[in-house]
Coordinates of C-alpha atoms and ligand atoms in Angstrom, one line a residue:
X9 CA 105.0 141.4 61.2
X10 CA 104.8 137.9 59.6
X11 CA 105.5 135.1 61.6
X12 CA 107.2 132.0 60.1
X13 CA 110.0 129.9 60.5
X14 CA 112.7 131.5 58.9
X15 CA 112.9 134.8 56.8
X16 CA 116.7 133.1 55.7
X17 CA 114.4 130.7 53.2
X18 CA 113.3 133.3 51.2
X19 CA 115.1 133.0 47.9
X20 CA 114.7 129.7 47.4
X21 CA 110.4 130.5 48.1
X22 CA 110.9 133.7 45.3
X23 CA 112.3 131.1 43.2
X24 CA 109.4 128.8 43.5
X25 CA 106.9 131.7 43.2
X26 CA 108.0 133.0 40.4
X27 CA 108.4 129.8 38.4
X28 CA 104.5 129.1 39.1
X29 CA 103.8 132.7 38.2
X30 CA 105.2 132.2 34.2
X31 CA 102.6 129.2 34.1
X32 CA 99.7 131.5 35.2
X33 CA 98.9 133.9 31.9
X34 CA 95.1 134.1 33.0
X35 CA 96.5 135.1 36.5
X36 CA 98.9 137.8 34.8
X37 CA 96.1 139.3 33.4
X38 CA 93.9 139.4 36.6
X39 CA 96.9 141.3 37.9
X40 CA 97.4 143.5 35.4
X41 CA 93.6 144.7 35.5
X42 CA 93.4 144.9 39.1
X43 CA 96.8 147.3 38.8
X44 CA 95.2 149.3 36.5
X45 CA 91.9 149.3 38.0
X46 CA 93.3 150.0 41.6
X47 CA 90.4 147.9 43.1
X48 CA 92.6 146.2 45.6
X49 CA 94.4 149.6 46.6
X50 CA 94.4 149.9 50.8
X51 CA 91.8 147.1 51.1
X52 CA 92.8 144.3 53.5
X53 CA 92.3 140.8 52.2
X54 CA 93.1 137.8 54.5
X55 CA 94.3 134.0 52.6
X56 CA 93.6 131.3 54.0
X57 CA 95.1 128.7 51.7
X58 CA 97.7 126.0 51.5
X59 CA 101.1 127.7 52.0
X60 CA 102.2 126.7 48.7
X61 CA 104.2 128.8 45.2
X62 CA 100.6 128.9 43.4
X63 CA 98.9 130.2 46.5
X64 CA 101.6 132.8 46.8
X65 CA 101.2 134.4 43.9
X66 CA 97.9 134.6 44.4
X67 CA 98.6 136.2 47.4
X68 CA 101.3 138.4 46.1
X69 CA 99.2 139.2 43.0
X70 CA 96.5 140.6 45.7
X71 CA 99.6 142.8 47.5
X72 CA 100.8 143.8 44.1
X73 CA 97.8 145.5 43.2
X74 CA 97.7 147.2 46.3
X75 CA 95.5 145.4 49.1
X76 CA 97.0 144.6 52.3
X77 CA 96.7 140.8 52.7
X78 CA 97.2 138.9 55.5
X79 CA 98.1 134.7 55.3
X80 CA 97.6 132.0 57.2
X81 CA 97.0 127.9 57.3
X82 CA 98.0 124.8 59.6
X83 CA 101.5 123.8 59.1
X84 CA 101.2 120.5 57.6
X85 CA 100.2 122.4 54.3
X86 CA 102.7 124.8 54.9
X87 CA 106.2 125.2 52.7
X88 CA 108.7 127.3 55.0
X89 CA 110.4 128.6 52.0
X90 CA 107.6 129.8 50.0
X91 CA 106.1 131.3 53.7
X92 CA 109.4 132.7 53.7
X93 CA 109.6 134.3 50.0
X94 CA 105.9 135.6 50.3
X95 CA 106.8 137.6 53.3
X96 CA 109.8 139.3 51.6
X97 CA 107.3 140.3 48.9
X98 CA 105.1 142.6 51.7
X99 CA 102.7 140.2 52.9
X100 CA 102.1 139.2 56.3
X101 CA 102.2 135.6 56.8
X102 CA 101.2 133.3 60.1
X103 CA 102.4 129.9 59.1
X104 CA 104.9 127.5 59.7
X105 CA 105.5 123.9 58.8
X106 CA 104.9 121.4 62.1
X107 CA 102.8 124.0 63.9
X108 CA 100.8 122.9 66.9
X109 CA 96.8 123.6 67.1
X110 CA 97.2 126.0 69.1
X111 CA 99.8 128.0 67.4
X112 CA 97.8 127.6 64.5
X113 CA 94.6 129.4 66.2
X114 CA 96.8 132.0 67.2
X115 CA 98.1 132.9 63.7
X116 CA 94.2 132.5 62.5
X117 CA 93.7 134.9 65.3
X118 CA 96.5 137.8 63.8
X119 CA 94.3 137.9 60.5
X120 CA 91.5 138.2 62.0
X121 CA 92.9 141.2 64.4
X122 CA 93.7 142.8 61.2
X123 CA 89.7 142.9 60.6
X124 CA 90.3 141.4 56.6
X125 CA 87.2 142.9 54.5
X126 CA 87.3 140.0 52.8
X127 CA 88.5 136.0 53.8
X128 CA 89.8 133.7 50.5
X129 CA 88.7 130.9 52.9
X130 CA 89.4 127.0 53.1
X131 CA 87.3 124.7 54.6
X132 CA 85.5 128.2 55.9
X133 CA 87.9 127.9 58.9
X134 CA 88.1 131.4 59.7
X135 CA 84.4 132.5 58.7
X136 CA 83.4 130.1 60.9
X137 CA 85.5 131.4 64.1
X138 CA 84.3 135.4 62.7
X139 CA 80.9 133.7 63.3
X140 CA 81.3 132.4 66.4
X141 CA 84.6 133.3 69.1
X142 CA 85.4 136.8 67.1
X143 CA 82.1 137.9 66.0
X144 CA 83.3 141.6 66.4
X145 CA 85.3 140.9 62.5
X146 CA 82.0 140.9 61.2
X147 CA 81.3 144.4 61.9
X148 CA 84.2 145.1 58.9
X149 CA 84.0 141.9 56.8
X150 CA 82.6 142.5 53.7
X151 CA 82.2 139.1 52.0
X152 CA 84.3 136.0 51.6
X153 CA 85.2 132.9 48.9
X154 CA 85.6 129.6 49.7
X155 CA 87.6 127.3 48.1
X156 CA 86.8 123.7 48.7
X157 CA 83.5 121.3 48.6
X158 CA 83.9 120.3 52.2
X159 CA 83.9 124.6 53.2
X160 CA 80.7 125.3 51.0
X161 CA 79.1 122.6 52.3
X162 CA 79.9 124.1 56.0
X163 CA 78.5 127.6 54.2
X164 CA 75.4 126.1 53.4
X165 CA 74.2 124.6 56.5
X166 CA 75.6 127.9 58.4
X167 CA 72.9 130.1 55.6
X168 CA 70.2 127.1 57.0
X169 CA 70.2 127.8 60.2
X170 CA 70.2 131.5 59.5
X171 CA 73.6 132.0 61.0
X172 CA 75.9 133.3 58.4
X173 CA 76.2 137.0 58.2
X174 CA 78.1 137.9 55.6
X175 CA 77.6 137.0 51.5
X176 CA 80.1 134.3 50.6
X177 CA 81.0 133.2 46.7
X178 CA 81.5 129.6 46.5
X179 CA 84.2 129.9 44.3
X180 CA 84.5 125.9 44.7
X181 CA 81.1 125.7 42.4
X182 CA 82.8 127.6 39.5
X183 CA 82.8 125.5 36.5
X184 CA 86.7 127.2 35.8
X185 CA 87.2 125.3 39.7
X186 CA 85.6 122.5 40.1
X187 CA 85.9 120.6 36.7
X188 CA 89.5 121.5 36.3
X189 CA 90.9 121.9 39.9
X190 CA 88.9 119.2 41.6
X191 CA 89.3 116.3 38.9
X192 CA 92.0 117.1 36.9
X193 CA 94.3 118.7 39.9
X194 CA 93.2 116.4 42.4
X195 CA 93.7 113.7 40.1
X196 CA 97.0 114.5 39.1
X197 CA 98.6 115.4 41.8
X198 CA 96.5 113.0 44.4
X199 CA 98.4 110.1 42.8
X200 CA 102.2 111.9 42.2
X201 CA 102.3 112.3 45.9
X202 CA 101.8 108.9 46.9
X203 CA 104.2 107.1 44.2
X204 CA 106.9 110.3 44.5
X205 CA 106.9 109.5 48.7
X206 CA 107.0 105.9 48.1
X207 CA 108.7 105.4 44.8
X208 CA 106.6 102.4 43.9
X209 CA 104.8 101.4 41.3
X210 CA 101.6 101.4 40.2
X211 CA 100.8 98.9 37.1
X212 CA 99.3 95.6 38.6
X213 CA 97.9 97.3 41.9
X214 CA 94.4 97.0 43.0
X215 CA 93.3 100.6 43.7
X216 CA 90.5 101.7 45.6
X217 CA 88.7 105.3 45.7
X218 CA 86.6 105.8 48.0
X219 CA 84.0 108.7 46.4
X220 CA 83.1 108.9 42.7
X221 CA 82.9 112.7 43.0
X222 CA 84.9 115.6 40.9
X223 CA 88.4 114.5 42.9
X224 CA 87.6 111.1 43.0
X225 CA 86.8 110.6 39.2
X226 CA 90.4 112.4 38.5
X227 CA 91.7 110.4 41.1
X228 CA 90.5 107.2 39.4
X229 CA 90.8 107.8 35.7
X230 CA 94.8 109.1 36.3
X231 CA 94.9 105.5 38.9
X232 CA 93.9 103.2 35.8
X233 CA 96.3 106.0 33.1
X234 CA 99.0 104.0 35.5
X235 CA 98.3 100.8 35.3
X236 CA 96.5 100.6 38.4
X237 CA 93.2 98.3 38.8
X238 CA 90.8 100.6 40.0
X239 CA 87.5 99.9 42.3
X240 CA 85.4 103.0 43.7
X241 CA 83.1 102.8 46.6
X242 CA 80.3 105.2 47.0
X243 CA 77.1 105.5 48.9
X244 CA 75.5 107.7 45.9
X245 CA 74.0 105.5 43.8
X246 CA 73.8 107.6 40.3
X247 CA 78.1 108.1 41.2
X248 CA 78.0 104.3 41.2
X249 CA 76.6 103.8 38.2
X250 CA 78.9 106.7 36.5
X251 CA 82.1 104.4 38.0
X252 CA 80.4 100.8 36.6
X253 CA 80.1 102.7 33.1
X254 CA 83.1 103.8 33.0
X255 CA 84.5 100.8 33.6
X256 CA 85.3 100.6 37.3
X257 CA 84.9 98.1 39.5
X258 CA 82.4 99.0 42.2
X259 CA 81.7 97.0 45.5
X260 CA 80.9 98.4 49.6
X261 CA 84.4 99.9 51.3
X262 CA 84.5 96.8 53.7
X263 CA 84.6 94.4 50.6
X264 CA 87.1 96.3 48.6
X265 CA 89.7 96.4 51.6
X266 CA 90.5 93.0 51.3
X267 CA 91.8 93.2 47.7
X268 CA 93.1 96.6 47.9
X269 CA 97.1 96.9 47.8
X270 CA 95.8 101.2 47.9
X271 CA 93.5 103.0 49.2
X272 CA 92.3 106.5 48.3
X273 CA 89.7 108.5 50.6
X274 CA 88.2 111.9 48.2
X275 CA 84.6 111.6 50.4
X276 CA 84.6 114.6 52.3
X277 CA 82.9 112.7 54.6
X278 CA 84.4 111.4 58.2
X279 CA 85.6 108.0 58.4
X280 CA 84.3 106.8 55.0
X281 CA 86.7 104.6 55.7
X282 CA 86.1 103.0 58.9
X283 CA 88.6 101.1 61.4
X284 CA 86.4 97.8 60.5
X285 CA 87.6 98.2 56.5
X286 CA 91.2 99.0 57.6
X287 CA 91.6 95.9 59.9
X288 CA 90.9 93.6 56.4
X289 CA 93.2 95.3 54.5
X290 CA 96.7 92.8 53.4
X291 CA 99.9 93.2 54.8
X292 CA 101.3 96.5 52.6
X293 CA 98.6 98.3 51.8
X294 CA 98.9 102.2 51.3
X295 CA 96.5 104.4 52.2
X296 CA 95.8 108.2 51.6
X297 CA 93.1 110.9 52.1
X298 CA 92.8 113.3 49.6
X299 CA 89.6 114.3 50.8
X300 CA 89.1 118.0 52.8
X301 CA 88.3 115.9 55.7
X302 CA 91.3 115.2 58.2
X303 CA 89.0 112.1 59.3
X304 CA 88.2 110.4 56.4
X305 CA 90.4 107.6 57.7
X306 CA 91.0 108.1 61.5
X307 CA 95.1 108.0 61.8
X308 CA 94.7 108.5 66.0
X309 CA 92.0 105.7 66.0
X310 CA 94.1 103.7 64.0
X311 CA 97.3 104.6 66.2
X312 CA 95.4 103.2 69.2
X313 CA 94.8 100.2 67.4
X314 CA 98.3 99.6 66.3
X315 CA 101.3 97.6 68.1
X316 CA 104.1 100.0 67.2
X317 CA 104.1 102.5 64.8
X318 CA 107.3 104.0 62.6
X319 CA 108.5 106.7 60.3
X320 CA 109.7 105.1 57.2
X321 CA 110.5 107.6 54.8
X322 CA 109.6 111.2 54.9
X323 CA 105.5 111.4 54.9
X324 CA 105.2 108.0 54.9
X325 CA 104.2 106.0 58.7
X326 CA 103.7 102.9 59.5
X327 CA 101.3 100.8 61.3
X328 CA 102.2 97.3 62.5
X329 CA 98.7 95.8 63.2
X330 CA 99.5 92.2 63.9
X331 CA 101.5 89.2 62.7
X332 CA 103.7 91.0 61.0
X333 CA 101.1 93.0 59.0
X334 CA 102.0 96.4 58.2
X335 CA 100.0 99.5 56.9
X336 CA 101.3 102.8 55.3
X337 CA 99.7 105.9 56.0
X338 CA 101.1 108.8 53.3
X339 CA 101.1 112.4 54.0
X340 CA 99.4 111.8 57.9
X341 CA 96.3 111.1 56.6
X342 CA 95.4 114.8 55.7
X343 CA 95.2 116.1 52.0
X344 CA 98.0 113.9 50.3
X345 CA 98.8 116.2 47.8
X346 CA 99.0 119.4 50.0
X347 CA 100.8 117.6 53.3
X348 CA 102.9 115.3 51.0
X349 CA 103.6 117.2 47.4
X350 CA 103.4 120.7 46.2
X351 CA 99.4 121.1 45.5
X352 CA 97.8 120.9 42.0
X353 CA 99.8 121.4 39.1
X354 CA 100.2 125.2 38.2
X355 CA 98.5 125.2 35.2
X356 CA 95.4 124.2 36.5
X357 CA 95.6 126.4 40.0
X358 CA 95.6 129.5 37.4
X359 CA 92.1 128.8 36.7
X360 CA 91.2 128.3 40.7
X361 CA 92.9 131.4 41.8
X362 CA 91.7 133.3 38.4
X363 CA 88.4 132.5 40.0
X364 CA 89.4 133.4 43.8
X365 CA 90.9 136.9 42.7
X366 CA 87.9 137.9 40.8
X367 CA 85.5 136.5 43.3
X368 CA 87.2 139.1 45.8
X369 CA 87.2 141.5 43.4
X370 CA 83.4 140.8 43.4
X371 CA 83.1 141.2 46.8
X372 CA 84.7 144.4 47.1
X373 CA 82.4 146.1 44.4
X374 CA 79.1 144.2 45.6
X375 CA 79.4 143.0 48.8
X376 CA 76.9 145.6 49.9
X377 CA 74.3 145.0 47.3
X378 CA 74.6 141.1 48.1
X379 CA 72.3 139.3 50.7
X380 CA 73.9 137.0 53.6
X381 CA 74.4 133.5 52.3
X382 CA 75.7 131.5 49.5
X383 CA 76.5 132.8 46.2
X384 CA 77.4 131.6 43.1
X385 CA 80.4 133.4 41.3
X386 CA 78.5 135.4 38.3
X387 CA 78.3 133.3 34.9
X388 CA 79.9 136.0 33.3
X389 CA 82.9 135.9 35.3
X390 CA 83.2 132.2 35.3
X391 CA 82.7 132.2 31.3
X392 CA 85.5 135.2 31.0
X393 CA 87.9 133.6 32.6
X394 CA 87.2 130.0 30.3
X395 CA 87.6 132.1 27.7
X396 CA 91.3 133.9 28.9
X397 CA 92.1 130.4 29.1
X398 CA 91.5 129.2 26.1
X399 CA 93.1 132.3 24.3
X400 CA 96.1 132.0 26.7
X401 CA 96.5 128.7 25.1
X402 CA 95.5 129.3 21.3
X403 CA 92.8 127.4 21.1
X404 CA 89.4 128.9 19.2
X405 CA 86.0 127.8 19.4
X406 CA 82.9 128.2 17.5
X407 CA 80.2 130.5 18.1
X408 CA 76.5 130.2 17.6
X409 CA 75.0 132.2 15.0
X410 CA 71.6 134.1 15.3
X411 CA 69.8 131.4 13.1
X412 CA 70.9 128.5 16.0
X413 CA 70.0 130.9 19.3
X414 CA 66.9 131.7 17.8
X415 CA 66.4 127.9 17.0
X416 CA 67.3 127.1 20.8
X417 CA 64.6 129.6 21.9
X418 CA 61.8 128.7 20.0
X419 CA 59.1 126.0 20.7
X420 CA 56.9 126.1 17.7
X421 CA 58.7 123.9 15.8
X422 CA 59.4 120.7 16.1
X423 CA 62.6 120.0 13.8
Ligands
NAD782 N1 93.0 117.2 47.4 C1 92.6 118.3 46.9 O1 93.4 119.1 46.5 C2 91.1 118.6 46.8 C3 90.7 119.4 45.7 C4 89.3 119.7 45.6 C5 88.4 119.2 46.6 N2 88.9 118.4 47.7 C6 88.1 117.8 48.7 O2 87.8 116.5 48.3 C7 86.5 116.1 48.8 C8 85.6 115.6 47.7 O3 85.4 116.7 46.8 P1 84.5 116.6 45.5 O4 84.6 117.9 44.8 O5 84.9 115.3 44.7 O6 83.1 116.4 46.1 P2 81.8 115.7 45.5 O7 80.6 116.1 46.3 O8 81.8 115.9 44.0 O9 82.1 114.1 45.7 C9 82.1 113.4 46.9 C10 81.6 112.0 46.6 O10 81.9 111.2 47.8 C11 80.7 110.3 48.0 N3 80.7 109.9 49.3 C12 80.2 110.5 50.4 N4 80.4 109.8 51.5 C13 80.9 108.6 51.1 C14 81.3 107.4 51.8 N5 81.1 107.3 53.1 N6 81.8 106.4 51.1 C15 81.9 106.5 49.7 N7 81.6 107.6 49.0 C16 81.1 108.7 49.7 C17 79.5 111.2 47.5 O11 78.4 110.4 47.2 C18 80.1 111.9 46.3 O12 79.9 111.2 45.1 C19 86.0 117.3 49.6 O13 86.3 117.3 50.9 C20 86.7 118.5 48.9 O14 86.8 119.7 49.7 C21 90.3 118.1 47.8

């Protein structure tokens, strides 16, 4: 039995789901195989994703070709309606928008009671409580995918220390994810959220991201599309010199605060932007973490800090420093474009979850051939599903003829 606000929402969720499902044609054909294949038939599948339309039909895809899936996230990613819609379509779902920490631990715990044999994970939340307060899931779980850069990175150092268990794709590291969903998505949809919650504008603004990475780098290059003034901060040096040449502005975090007018966190990192940087920003500034990390900026440290603080339109607080100087914090200071907007646009989450429905199909066939630890979604997979893409779209490419591979495989000759 799902567990969400209101079942009353659902239409309006259908609605929503079905709408991103008619811009997912690499999606429709996952589901059509996995139908006909009858991989998925009776096997349970926990998501633990954004409670989002795009997410649903991944989701519902899974139920529709016959696995019993099980959803679940914290509640500031969390659309009621689309929870709502999901869970008329026959999957369970734990989730509602505005639920506490401790609700949200106890809807993590109702997937793992249904002992999934394989996690779609985010920020390897739940692998990380089968490794540690429910180890007894392991006994069933198969495998598991994870979605973000922040989650694989958790992955990596938990195959370090020898502690992970259980093979786990990361489906983050997917070309058809991270070079789409990361820059492009992020990008897009990183700066819609903050002008659509505070209808301003962006031409003339000084702009600073803080990370040069995939999100950053969309984040930046759809910033400047705008009219903004962009400066990154990094701490990598080679991202730095990618930013100066192409044509950013690059200068230390504590610097760039006291020209910024916004300020963009995609670091992954806790507070890579600290309380010090904050306190130089002007009177106005807007700041945003798009970044997997709740922390990048801390919004309790910087509540402490603050005189009084305000709800000013929907997702949008402010903080009243001193003097009169006010900061805007949009979308609470967790990812601004799940907690404040609907998530990447459709188009590009159809490569993502392309990726994340194959990758569990993966697991299901060869989980038990597959060593504990990270794994790398098969290059044949990942180049399949490039290809759907561009065919769903019309676009041909070349090929290389046996004359050029031969060429690229020989060493003899020098020309
Ligand atoms: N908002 C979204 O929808 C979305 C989508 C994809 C990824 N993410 C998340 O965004 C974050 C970044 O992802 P990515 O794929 O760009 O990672 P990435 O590894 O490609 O890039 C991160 C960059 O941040 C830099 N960095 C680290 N600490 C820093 C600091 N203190 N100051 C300045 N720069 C710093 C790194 O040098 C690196 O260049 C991750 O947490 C990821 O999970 C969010």
């Amino acid at each position: 039995m799902s567990m969400i606000t209101d079942p009353a929402l659902a239409p309006d969720g259908e609605r929503k789901i079905d709408w991103a499902s008619t811009w997912m044609p690499v999606m429709n054909r996952v589901r059509d195989r996995l139908k006909e294949e009858g991989v998925m038939r009776g096997r349970r599948v926990a998501v633990i994703l954004p409670v989002e339309p795009k997410t649903a039909y991944l989701a519902a895809t899974l139920a529709d070709a016959g696995a019993e899936v099980a959803v679940s996230f914290p509640g500031v990613m969390v659309h009621d309606d689309v929870a709502a819609g999901l869970a008329a379509r026959g999957v369970e779902v734990f989730a509602r928008r505005g639920s506490t920490h401790e609700e949200e631990l106890g809807f993590f715990e109702e997937v793992l009671a249904r002992r999934p044999e394989v996690v779609i994970d985010d920020r390897a939340d739940v692998i990380r409580l089968a490794h540690t307060t429910h180890p007894e899931v392991l006994e069933t779980l198969l495998g598991a995918s994870e979605e973000t850069t922040t989650g694989v990175l958790t992955l990596r150092a938990m195959e370090a220390d020898g502690t992970l268990k259980v093979p786990c794709i990361a489906a983050n590291d997917a070309r058809c994810k991270y070079l789409f969903d990361n820059r492009y998505g992020s990008g897009q949809s990183t700066v819609q959220a903050v002008l659509d919650n505070t209808n301003l504008l962006l031409a003339g603004r000084r702009l600073v991201v803080a990370g040069y990475g995939w999100v950053g780098k969309g984040v930046a290059r759809r910033a400047r599309g705008m009219g903004a003034r962009v400066i990154v901060s990094e701490v990598d040096p080679f991202a730095a010199l990618e930013a100066y040449h192409d044509g950013y502005d690059v200068m230390p975090i504590e610097e760039a605060c006291e020209v910024a007018d916004v300020v963009m966190t995609a670091t992954g990192v806790r507070r890579a932007l600290p309380l010090s940087a904050i306190e130089r920003l002007k009177d106005g500034a807007l700041l945003a973490n798009t970044g997997a990390v709740d922390d990048e900026f801390d919004v309790a440290e910087l509540r402490e800090r603050a005189l009084e603080t305000r709800i000013v339109r929907p997702n949008v607080e402010e903080f009243k420093l001193e003097e009169g100087r006010s900061i805007f914090v949009i979308g609470a200071g967790v990812v601004v474009n799940l907690s404040a907007g609907e998530g990447h646009p459709v188009e590009i989450m159809d490569l993502t979850f392309s990726v994340q429905a194959l990758s569990a199909r993966h697991l299901l066939l060869n989980a038990a051939e597959m060593s504990p630890g990270v794994h790398a979604l098969p290059d044949e997979i990942d180049e399949a599903i490039a290809r759907d893409k561009l065919d769903t779209l019309g676009l041909r490419i070349d090929r290389l003829t046996d004359e050029q591979q031969a060429f690229l495989k020989a060493w003899e000759a020098f020309a």
